[in-house]
GROMACS .gro file of N, CA and C in nm:
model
  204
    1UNK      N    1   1.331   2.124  -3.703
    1UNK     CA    2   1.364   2.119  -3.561
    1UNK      C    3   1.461   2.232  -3.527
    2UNK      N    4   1.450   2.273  -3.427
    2UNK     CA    5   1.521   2.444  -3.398
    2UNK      C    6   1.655   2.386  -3.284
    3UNK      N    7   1.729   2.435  -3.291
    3UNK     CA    8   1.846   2.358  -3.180
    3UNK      C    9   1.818   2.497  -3.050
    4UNK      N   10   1.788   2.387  -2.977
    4UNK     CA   11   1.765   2.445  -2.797
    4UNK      C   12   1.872   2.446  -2.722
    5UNK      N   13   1.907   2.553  -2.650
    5UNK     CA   14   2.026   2.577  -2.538
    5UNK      C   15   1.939   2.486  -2.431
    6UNK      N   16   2.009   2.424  -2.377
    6UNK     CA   17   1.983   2.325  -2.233
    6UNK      C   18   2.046   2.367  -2.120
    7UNK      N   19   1.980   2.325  -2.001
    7UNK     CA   20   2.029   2.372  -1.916
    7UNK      C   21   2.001   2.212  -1.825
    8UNK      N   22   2.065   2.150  -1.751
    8UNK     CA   23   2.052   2.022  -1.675
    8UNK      C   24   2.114   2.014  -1.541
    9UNK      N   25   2.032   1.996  -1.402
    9UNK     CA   26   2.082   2.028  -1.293
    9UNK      C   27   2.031   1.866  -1.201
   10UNK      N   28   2.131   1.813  -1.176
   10UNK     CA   29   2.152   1.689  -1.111
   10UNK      C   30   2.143   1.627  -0.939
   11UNK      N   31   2.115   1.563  -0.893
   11UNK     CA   32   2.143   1.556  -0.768
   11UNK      C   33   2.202   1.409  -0.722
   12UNK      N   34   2.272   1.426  -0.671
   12UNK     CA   35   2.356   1.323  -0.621
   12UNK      C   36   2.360   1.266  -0.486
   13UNK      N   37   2.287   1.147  -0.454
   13UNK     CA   38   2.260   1.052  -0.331
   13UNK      C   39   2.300   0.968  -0.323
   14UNK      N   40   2.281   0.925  -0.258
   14UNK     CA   41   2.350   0.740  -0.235
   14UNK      C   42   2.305   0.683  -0.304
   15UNK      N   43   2.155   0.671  -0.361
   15UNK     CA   44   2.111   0.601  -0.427
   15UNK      C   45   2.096   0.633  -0.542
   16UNK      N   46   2.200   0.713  -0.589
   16UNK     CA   47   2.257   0.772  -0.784
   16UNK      C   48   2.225   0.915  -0.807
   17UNK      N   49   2.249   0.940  -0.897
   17UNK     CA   50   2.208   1.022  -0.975
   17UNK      C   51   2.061   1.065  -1.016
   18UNK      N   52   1.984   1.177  -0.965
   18UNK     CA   53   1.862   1.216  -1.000
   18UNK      C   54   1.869   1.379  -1.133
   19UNK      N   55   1.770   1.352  -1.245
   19UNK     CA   56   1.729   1.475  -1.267
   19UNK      C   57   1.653   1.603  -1.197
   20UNK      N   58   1.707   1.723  -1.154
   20UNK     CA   59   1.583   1.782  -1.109
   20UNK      C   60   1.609   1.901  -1.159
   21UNK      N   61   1.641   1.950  -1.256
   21UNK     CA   62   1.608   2.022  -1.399
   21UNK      C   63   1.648   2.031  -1.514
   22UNK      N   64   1.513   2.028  -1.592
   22UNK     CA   65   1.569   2.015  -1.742
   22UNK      C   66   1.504   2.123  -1.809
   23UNK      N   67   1.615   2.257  -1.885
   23UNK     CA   68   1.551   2.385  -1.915
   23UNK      C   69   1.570   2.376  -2.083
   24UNK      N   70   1.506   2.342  -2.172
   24UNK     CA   71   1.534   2.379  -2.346
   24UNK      C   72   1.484   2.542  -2.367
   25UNK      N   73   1.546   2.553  -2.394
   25UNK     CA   74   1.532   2.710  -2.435
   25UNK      C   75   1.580   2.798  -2.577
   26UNK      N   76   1.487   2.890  -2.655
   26UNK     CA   77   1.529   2.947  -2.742
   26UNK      C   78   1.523   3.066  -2.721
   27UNK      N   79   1.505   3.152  -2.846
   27UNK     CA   80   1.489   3.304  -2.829
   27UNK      C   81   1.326   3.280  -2.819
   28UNK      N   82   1.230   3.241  -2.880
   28UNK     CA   83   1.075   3.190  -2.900
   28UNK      C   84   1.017   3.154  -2.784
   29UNK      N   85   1.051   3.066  -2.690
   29UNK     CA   86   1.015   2.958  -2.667
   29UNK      C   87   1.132   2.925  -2.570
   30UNK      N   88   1.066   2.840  -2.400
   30UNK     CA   89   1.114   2.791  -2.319
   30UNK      C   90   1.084   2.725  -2.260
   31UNK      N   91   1.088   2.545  -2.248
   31UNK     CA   92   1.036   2.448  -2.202
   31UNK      C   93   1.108   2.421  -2.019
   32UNK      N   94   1.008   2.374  -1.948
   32UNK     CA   95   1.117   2.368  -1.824
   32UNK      C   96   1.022   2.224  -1.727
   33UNK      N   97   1.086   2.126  -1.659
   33UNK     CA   98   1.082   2.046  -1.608
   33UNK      C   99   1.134   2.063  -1.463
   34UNK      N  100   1.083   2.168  -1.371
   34UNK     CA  101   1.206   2.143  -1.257
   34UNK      C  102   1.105   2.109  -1.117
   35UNK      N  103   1.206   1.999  -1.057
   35UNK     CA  104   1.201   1.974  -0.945
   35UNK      C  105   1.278   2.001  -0.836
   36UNK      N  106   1.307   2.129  -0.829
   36UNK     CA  107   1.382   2.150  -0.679
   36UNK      C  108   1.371   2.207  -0.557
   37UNK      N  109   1.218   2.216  -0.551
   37UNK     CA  110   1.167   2.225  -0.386
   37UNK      C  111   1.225   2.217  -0.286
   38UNK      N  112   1.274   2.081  -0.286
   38UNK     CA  113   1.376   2.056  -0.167
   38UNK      C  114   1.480   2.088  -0.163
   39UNK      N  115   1.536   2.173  -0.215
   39UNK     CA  116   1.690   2.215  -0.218
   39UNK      C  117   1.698   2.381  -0.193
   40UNK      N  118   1.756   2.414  -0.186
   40UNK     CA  119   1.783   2.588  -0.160
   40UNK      C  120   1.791   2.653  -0.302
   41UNK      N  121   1.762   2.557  -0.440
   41UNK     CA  122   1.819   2.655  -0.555
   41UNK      C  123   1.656   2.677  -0.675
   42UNK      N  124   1.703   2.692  -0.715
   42UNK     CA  125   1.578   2.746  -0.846
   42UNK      C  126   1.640   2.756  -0.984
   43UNK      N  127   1.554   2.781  -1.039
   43UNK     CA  128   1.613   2.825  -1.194
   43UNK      C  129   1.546   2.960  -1.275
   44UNK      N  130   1.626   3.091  -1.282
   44UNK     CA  131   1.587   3.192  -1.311
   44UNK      C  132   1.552   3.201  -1.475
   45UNK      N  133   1.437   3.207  -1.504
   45UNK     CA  134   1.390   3.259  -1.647
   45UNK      C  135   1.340   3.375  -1.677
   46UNK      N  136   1.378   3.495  -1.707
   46UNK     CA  137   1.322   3.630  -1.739
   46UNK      C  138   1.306   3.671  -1.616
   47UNK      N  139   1.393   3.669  -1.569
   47UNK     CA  140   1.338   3.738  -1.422
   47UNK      C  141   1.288   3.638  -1.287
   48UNK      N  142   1.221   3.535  -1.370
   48UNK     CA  143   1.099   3.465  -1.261
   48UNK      C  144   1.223   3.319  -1.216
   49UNK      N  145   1.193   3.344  -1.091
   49UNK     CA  146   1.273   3.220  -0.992
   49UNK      C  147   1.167   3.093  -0.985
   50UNK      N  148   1.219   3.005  -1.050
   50UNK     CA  149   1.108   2.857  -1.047
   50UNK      C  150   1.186   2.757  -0.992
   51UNK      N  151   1.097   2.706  -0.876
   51UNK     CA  152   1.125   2.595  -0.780
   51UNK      C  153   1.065   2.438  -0.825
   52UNK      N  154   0.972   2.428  -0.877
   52UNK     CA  155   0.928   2.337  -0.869
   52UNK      C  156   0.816   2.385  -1.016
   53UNK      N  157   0.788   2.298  -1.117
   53UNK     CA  158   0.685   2.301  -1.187
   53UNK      C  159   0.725   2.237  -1.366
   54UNK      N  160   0.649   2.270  -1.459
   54UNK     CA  161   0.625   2.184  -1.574
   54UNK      C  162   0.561   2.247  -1.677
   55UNK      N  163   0.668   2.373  -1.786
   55UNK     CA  164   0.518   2.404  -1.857
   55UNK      C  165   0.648   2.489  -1.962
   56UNK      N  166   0.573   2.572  -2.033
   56UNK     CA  167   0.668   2.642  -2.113
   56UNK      C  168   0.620   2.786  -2.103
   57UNK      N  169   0.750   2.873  -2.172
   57UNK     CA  170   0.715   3.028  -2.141
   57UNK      C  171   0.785   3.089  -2.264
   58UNK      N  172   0.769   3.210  -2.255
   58UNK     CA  173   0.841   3.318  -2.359
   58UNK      C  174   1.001   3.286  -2.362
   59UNK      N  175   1.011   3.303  -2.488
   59UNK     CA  176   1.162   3.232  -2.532
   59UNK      C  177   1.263   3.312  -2.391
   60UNK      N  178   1.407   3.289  -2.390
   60UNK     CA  179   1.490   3.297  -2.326
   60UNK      C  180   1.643   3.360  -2.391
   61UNK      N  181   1.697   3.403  -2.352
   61UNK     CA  182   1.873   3.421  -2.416
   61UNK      C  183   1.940   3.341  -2.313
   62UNK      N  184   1.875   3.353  -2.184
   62UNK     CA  185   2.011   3.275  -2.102
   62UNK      C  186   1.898   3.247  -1.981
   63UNK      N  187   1.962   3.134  -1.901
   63UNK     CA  188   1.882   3.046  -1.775
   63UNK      C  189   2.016   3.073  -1.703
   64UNK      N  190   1.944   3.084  -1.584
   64UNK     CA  191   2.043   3.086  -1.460
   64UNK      C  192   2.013   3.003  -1.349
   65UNK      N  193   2.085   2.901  -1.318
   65UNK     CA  194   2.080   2.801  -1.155
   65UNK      C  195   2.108   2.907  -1.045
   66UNK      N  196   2.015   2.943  -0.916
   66UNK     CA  197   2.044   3.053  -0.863
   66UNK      C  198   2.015   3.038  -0.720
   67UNK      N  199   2.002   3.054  -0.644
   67UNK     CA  200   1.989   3.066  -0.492
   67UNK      C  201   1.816   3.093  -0.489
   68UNK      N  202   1.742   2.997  -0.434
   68UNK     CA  203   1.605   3.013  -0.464
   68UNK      C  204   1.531   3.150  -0.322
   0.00000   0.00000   0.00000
C-alpha cells in the first residue's frame, strides 16, 4: 500500500457537516471525488480546475482548493 497525500474540503450547513472533496494523490497516480458545483471553488490538479466529477489521473506533487 503506497501512503497518499489527501486533500479534504468540507461544507458546513445547518444540517452538519458535508464531504465535497476527497483528493488521494501520489507522484503515479491521483484519485478525486469532488462535488463542488455549487460553490465558487474547484480543485486544481496539473493545471486542470475540477468542479464536479469521479475518476483518477496522472500522479500529482501538490492539489490546490482554488477559486473555480
Amino acid at each position: 500500500e503506497k501512503a497518499k497525500n489527501q486533500m479534504l474540503a468540507f461544507k458546513y450547513t445547518d444540517e452538519g457537516r458535508k464531504m465535497i472533496a476527497s483528493v488521494g494523490y501520489t507522484g503515479d497516480q491521483t484519485d478525486y471525488n469532488i462535488n463542488m458545483s455549487d460553490t465558487p471553488f474547484a480543485v486544481e490538479v496539473n493545471g486542470e480546475k475540477i468542479a464536479s466529477g469521479q475518476s483518477s489521473t496522472a500522479g500529482a506533487s501538490d492539489v490546490d482548493f482554488v477559486i473555480a
